[in-house]
Each structure stands twice: as structure tokens, then as C-alpha cells.
Tab-separated table of C-alpha atoms and ligand atoms in Angstrom:
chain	number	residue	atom	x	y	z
E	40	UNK	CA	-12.002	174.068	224.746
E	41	UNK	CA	-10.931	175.452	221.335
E	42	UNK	CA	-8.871	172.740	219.213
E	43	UNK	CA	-7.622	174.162	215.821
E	44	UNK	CA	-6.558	171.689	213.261
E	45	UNK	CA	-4.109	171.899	210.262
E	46	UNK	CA	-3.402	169.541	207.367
E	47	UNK	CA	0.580	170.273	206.158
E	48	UNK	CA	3.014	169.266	203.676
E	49	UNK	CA	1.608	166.903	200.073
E	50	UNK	CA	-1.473	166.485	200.404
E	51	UNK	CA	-3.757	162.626	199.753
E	52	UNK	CA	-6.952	161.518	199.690
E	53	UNK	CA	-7.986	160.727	203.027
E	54	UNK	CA	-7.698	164.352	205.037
E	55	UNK	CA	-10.695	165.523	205.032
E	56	UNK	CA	-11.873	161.671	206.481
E	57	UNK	CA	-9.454	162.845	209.328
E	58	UNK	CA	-10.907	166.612	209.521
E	59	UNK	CA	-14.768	165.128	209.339
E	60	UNK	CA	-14.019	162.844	212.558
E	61	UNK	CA	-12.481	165.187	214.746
E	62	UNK	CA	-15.457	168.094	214.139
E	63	UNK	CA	-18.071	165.191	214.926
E	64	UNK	CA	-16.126	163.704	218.171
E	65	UNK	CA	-15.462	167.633	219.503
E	66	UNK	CA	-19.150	168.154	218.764
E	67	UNK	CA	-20.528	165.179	220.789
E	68	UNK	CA	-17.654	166.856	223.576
E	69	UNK	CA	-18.890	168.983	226.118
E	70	UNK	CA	-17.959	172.699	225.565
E	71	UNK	CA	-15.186	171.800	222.449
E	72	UNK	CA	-15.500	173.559	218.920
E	73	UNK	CA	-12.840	173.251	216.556
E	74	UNK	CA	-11.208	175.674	213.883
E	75	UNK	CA	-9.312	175.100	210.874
E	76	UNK	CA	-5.955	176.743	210.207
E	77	UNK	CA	-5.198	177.142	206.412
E	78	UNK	CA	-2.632	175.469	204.325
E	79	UNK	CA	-0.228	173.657	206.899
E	80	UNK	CA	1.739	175.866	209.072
E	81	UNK	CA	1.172	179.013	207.233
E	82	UNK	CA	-2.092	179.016	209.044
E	83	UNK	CA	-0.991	179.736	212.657
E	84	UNK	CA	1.759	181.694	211.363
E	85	UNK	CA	-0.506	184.312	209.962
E	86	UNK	CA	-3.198	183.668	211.887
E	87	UNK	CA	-5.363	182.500	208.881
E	88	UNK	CA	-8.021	180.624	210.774
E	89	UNK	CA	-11.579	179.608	209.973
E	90	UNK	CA	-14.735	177.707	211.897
E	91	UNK	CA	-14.902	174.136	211.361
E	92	UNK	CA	-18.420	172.935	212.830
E	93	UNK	CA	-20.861	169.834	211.504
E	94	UNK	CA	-21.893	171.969	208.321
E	95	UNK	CA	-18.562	172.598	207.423
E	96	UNK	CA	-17.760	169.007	206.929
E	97	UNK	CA	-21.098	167.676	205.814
E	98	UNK	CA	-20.626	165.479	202.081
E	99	UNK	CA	-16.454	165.905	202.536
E	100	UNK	CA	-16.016	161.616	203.583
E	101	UNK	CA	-15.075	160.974	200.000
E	102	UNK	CA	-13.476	164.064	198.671
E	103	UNK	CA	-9.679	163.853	198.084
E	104	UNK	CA	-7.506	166.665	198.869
E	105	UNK	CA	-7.973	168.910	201.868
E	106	UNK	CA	-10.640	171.439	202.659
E	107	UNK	CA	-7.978	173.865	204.530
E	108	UNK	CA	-4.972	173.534	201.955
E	109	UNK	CA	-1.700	172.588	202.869
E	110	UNK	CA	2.078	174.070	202.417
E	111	UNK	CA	5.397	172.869	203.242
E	112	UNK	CA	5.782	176.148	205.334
E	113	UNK	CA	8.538	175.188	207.819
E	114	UNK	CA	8.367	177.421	211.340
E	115	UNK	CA	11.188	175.823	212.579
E	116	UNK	CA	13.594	177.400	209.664
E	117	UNK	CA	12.247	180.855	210.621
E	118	UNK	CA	13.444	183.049	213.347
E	119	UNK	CA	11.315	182.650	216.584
E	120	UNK	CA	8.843	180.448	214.173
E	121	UNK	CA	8.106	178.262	217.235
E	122	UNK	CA	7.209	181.087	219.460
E	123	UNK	CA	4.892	182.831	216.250
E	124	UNK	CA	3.010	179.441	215.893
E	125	UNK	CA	2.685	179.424	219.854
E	126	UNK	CA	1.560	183.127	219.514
E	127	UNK	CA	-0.957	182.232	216.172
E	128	UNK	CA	-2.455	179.920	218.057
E	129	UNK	CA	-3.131	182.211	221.444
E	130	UNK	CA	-4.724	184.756	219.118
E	131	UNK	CA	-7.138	181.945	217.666
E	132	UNK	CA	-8.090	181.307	221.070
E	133	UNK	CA	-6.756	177.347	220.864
E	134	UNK	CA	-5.815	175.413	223.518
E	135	UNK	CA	-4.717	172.529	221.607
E	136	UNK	CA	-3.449	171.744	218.089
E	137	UNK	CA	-4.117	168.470	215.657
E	138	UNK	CA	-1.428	168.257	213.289
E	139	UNK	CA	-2.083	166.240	210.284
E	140	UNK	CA	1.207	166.014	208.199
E	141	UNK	CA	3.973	163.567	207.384
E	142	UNK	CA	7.305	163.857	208.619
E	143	UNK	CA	8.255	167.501	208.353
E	144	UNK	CA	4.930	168.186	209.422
E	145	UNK	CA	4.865	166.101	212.591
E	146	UNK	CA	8.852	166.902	213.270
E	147	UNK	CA	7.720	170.876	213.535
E	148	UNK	CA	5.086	169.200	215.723
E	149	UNK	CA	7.520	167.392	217.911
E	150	UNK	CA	9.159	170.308	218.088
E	151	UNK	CA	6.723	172.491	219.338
E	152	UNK	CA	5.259	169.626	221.695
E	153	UNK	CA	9.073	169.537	223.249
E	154	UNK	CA	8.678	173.648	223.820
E	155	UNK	CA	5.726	172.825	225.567
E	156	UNK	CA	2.962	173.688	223.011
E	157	UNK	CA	-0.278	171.278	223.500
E	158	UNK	CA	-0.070	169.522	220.019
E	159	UNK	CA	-1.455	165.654	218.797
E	160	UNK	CA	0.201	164.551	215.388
E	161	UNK	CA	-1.755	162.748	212.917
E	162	UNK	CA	0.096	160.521	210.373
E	163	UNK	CA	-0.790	160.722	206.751
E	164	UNK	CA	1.296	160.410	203.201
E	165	UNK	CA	0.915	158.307	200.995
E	166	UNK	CA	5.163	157.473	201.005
E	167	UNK	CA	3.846	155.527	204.231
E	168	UNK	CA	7.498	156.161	205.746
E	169	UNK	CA	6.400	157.549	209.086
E	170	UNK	CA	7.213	155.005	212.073
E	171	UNK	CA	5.241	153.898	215.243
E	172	UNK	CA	2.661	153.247	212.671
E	173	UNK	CA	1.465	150.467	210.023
E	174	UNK	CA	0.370	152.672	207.903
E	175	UNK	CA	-0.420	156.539	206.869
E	176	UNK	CA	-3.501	158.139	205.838
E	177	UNK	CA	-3.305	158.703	202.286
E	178	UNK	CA	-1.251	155.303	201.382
E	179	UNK	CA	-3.473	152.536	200.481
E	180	UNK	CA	-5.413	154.967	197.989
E	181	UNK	CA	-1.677	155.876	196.074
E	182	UNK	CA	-1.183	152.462	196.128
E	183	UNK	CA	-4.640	151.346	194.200
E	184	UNK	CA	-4.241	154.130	191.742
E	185	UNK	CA	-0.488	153.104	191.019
E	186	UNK	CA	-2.003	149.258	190.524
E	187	UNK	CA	-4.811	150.226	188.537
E	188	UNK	CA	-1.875	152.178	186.050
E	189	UNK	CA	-0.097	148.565	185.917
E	190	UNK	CA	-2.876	146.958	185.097
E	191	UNK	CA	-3.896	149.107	182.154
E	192	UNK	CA	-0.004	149.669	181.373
E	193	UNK	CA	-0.143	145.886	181.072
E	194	UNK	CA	-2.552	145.402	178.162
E	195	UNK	CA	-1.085	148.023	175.954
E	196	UNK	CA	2.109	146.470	176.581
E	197	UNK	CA	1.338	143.120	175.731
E	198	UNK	CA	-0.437	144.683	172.587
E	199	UNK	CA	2.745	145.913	171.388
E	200	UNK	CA	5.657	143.518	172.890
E	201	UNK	CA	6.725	146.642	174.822
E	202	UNK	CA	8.835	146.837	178.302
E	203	UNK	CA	6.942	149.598	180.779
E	204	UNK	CA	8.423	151.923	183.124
E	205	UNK	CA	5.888	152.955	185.834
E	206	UNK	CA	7.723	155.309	187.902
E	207	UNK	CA	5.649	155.569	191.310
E	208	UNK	CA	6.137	158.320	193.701
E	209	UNK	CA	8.556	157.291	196.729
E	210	UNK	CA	11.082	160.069	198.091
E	211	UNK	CA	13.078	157.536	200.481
E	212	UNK	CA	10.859	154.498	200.597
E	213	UNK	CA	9.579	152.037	197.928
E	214	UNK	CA	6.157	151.098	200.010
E	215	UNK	CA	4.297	152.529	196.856
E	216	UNK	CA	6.469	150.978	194.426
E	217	UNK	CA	6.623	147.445	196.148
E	218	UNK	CA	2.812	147.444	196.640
E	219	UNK	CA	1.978	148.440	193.590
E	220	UNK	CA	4.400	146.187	191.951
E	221	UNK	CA	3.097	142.647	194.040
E	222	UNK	CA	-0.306	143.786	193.335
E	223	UNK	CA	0.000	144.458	189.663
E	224	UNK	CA	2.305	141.643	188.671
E	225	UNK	CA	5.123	144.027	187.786
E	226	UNK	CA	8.527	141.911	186.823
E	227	UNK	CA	10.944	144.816	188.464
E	228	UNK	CA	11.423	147.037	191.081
E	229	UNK	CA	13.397	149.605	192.093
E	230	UNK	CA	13.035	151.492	195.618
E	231	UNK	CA	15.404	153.554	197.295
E	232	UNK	CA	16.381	151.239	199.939
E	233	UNK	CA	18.573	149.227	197.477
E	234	UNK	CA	20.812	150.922	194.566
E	235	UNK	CA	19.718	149.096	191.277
E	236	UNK	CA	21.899	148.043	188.612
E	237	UNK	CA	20.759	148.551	184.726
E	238	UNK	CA	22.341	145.425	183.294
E	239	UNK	CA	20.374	144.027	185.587
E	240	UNK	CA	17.412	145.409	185.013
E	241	UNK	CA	17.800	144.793	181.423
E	242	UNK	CA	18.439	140.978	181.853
E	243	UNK	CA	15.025	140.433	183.746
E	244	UNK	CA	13.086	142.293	181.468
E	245	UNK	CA	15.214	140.096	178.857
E	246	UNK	CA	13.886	137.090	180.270
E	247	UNK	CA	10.664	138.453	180.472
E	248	UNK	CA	10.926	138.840	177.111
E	249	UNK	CA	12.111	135.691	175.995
E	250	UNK	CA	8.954	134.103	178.068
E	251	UNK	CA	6.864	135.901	175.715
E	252	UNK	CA	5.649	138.635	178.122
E	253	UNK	CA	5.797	142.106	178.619
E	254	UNK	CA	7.546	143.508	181.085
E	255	UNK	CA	6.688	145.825	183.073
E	256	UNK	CA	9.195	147.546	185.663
E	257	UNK	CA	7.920	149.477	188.992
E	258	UNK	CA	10.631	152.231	190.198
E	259	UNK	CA	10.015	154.405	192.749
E	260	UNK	CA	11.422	158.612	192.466
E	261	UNK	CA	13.488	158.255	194.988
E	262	UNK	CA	15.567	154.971	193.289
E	263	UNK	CA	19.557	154.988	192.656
E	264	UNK	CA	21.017	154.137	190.096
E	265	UNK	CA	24.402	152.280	191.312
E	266	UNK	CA	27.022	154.160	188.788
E	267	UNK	CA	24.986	157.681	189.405
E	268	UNK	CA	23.773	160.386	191.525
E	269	UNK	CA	20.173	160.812	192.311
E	270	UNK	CA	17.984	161.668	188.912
E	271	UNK	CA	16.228	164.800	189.475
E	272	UNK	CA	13.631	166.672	187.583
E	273	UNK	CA	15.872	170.079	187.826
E	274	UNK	CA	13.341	171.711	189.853
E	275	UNK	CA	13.407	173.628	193.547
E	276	UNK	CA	14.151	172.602	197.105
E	277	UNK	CA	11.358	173.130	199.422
E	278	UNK	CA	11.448	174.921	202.699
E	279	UNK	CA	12.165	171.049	204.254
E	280	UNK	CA	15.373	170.698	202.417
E	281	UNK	CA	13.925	168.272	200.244
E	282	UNK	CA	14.799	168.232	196.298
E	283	UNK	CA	12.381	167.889	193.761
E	284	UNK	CA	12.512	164.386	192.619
E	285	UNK	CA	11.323	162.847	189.467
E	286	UNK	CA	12.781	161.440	186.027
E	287	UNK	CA	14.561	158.637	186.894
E	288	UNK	CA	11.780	156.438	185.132
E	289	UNK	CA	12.698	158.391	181.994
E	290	UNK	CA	16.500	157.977	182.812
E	291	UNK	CA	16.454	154.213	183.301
E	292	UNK	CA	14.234	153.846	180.024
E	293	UNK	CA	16.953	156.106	178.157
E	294	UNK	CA	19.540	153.625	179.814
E	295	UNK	CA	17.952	150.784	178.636
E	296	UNK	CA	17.719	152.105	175.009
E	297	UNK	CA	21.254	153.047	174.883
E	298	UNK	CA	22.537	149.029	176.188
E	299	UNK	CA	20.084	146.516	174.825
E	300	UNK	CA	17.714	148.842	172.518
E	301	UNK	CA	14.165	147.705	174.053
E	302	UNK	CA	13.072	151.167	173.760
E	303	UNK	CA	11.014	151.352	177.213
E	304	UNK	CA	7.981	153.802	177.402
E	305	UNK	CA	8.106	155.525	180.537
E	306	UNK	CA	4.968	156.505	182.680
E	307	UNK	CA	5.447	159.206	185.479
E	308	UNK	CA	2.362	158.852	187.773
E	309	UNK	CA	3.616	161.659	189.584
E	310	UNK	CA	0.447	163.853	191.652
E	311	UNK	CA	-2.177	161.312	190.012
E	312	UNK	CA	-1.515	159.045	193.058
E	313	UNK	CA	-2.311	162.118	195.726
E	314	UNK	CA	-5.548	163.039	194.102
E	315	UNK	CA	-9.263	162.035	193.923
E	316	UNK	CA	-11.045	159.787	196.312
E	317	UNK	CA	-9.724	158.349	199.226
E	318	UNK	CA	-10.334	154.150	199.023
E	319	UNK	CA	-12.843	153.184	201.755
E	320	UNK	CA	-9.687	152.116	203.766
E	321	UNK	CA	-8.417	155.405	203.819
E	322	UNK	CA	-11.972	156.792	204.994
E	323	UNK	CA	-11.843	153.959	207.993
E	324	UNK	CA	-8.396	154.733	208.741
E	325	UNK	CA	-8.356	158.700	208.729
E	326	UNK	CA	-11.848	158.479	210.770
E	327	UNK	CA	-10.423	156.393	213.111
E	328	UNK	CA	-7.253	158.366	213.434
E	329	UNK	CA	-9.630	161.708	213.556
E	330	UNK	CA	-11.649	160.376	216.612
E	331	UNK	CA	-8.292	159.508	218.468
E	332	UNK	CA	-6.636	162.186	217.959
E	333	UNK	CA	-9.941	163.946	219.581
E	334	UNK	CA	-9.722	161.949	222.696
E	335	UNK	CA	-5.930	162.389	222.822
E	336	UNK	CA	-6.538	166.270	223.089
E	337	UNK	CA	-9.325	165.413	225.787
E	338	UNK	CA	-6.864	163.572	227.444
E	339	UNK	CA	-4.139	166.669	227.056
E	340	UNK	CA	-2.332	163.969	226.289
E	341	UNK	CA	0.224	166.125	224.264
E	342	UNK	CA	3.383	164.725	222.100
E	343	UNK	CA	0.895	162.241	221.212
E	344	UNK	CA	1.038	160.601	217.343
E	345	UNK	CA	-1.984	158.389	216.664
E	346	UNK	CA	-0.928	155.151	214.796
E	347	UNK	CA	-2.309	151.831	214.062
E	348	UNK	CA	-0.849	148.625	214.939
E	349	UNK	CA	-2.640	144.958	213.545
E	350	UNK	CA	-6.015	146.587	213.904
E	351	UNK	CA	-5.990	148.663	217.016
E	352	UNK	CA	-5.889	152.815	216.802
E	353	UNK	CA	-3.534	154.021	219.832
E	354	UNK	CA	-1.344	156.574	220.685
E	355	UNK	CA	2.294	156.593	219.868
E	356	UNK	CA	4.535	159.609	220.550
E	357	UNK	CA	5.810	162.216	217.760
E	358	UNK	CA	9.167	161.646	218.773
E	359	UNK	CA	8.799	158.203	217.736
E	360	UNK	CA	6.831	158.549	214.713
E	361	UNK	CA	9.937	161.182	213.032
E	362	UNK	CA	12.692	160.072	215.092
E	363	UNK	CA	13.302	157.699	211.793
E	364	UNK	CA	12.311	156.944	208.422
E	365	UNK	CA	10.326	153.581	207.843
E	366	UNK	CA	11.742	151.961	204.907
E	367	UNK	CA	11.192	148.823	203.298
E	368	UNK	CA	13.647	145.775	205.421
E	369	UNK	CA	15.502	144.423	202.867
E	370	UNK	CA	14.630	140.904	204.079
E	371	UNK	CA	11.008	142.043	202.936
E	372	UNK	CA	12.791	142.918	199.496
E	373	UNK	CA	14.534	139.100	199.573
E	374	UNK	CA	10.960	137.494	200.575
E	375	UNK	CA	9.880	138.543	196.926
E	376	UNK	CA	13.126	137.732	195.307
E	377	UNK	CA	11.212	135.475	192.953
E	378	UNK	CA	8.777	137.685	192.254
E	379	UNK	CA	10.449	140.826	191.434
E	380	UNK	CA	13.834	141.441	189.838
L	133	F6P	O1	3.891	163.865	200.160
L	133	F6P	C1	4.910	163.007	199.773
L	133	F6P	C2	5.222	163.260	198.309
L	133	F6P	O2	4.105	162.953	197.530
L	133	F6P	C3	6.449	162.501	197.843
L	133	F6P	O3	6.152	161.190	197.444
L	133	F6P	C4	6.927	163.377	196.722
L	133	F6P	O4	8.330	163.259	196.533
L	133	F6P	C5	6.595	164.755	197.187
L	133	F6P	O5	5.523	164.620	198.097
L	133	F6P	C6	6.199	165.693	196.083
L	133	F6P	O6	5.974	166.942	196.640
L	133	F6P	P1	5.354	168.185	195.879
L	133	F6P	O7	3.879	167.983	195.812
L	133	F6P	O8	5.718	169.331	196.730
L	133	F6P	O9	5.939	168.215	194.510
């Protein structure tokens, strides 16, 4: 059995965890080999295809990004794309796909599962917004850089009686932002899941003030304002529909200025959070996910989207794991009320 394997959409430190497990679990298969497609969807499309045996993944646990590439090539906006990737993958000689991809990855591979293509989803980004799971390849390391930025943004901030803006990366959930802001201490935050208010944003850090600290607000890309329209960086749409997001930190701070003259800085972590080394959890996780997805294939259990629930690896479906965006509850958001402005 041939299984190729493609890695699609933003990439994050934890793929090539995935790709290392399911070369090792084919190779301890009888009669399985695997080959990689290159970057996402383009891959099968053009038939760019390339072995992917025990050398090929030797020393590639820790390295972040992903040794195919990825796109946001979307088949399923193209004419007869579904029937190319079904014919891409007939001329690579595969009998079975591994998707690894978020949710326009995994919804092409829903799609293509439902026209009767053998496919197995793998969930990673580090937005963490795919459901059926816990969690998402790729999210726990965002989340340790975006803490680690607190943390330093604290100190400098303190140094100079200074409110912070971290903007965090988040398209429509604040898991990023709301980690990163319990785990760093932040005073606000603002996710997409609930419109924020600038007064009010101003009167925490205010008080923050007043205590004698810094304050340091958390606001994730995706975050509306409640008198505005989404703040976007004025670049592209991608083949997904999606707008480029980005500069609301720098909007809010400019805000701020304007009605109570703190004079924010503003921090963009931007692609920091989706490079360098995966976290050990990330390794665990995408190995885990990597062997699964192997056995899922052996299985031919197709439509199948690996997850994790508490601490057990099983198999969800794709058409559970896009049929809806996980965002943050807001009775999660209430819970930490006292927290986090
Ligand atoms: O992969 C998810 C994500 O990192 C989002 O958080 C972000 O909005 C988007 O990708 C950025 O995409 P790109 O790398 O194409 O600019």
C-alpha cells in the first residue's frame, strides 16, 4: 500500500512530529511506503510528489515548519479540482491520503472523503479552532512563545510605567490570546468571540495603573472593536476566502492615545508564534496523531479525523472536526472575569 501525505494551509511547529510518525508506523507495516506531496494541495494537483522513507525523516522531531511546504491551494474552488486531486493521486500510485491541515485543509478533505476518495485528516494550527478535538498540533508551542513575549513585554513595561499591547494571532478564536494571557498575567483580553469596548479597555488598564502596575493587554487579530468593522492589515484574500488580518493591536493602542493619552506600545507577534521548535507537547501530540492516523489508513477507515480527548488519541470524523468552528464559550470568558478585563 502506497499512502502519500500532505501538510496544507499555515504552517506550526509540530508537522514534521506528525510526518516522522507516520513514515516509522508504515515502515514497521507490512508492504506500506509512504510519499510526500509538496506544499498542501498543490502537491496532488500537479503531481509534485517525493519518497518519504526512515532517512528522510531522520533528526526532523524538533524542527519547526514542514519538510514538504504547505499552500492554501484550494481544489475545491477550481473546476473539476476534486476529480484532479483524485487523478494526482492515481498517478502517484496512492491508495490513501493523510491530510494534515486546519480547517480549509481538512474541509477539502471532507470533501473529497464524501466523493469517495480514501483520505484521514490530521488536525493541526496553532488557532486550535478545529472541533472533535482538545487540541491541534501546532497550539501549545504558539501559545509558549506568545507567554514568553508577555513575560519579557512585562519587565520593560514595568521599567517604564508603560501599558502593552501584545496582539496574538487568532483569526476567529482567542485560544492563543486567552492562554497566553492566564499564563502571562496579562490584565486584558480581547478575542473574537466577544466585541470589546475601548473605554473599557482603557478603565482596566486605568486601574492597573493606579495599582502601580503595568498593564499589559492580550488581543487576538481576529478581535472587534464594538463601534467598528474588522481592522485589517490592507493585504490579500487567500484562495479560502479568508482576509488578511492584522493591526488591530496598533488600532486599539492609537484608540487609546486619542481618549485617555497612555500612549500604548503595540507588539504584533504575528508568524513568530508558527515558527521554530515544536514544545515537547507538540512532539507527543503530532507523534501520537501520526501513528493514528497510520492505523486509521490500515483500517481504510476513511473520513476519519484523529483527535484527542482527556488523554486518549481516537478517531473522530472530518465532518465533525469542520462542520464548526471551536471558539472560546463565553462562560469560559466569565470564569476569568476577575482575572482579565
Ligand atoms: O494558520 C492559522 C493562521 O496562523 C492564523 O492565525 C492567521 O490569521 C493566518 O494563519 C495567517 O496566514 P498567513 O500565513 O497566510 O498570513
Amino acid at each position: 500500500m502506497r499512502i502519500g501525505v500532505l501538510t496544507g494551509g499555515g504552517d506550526c511547529p509540530g508537522l514534521n512530529a506528525v510526518l516522522r510518525a507516520v513514515v516509522l508506523r508504515a515502515a514497521a507495516a507490512p508492504a506500506a511506503e509512504v510519499v510526500g506531496f509538496r506544499d498542501g494541495w498543490r502537491g496532488p494537483l500537479d503531481v509534485d510528489v517525493r519518497p518519504l522513507g526512515r532517512d528522510d525523516v531522520a533528526g526532523i522531531l524538533d524542527r519547526g515548519g514542514t519538510i514538504l511546504g504547505s499552500s492554501r491551494t484550494n481544489p475545491v474552488g477550481m473546476d473539476g479540482g476534486i476529480d484532479r486531486v483524485r487523478e494526482g493521486l492515481a498517478a502517484a500510485g496512492c491508495d490513501a491520503l493523510i491530510a494534515i491541515g486546519g480547517e480549509d485543509t481538512l474541509g477539502v478533505a471532507h470533501a473529497l472523503a464524501e466523493a469517495g476518495v480514501p483520505v484521514v485528516g490530521v488536525p493541526k494550527t496553532i488557532d486550535n479552532d478545529l472541533s472533535a478535538t482538545d487540541i491541534t498540533v501546532g497550539h501549545d508551542t504558539a501559545v509558549g512563545i506568545a507567554t514568553e513575549a508577555v513575560d519579557r513585554l512585562r519587565t520593560t513595561a514595568e521599567s517604564h510605567h508603560r501599558t502593552m499591547v501584545v496582539e496574538v494571532m487568532g483569526r476567529h478564536a482567542g485560544w492563543i490570546a486567552l492562554r497566553a494571557a492566564l499564563a502571562g498575567g496579562a490584565d486584558a483580553l480581547l478575542i473574537p468571540e466577544q466585541a470589546f469596548d475601548v473605554d473599557d479597555v482603557l478603565a482596566r488598564c486605568g486601574a492597573v495603573r493606579e495599582e502601580g502596575r503595568a498593564p499589559i493587554v492580550v488581543v487576538a487579530e481576529g478581535a472587534l472593536p464594538v463601534e467598528g468593522e474588522a481592522v485589517l492589515s490592507g493585504g490579500g484574500t487567500d484562495a479560502f476566502g479568508h482576509v488578511q488580518l492584522g493591526g488591530v493591536g496598533a488600532w486599539l493602542a492609537e484608540e487609546m492615545t486619542k481618549r485617555g493619552g497612555q500612549e500604548p506600545r503595540t507588539v504584533v507577534l504575528g508568524h513568530t508564534q508558527r515558527g521554530g521548535t515544536p514544545t515537547a507537547y507538540d512532539r507527543i501530540l503530532g507523534t501520537r496523531y501520526g501513528l493514528e492516523a497510520v492505523e486509521a489508513v490500515l483500517d481504510e477507515d476513511w473520513g476519519a479525523m484523529i483527535a484527542l480527548r482527556g488523554d486518549d488519541i481516537l478517531r473522530s470524523r472530518l465532518a465533525e472536526g469542520v462542520g464548526r468552528l471551536k471558539t472560546v464559550p463565553p462562560e469560559m470568558i466569565a470564569g476569568f472575569s476577575s482575572l482579565l478585563g
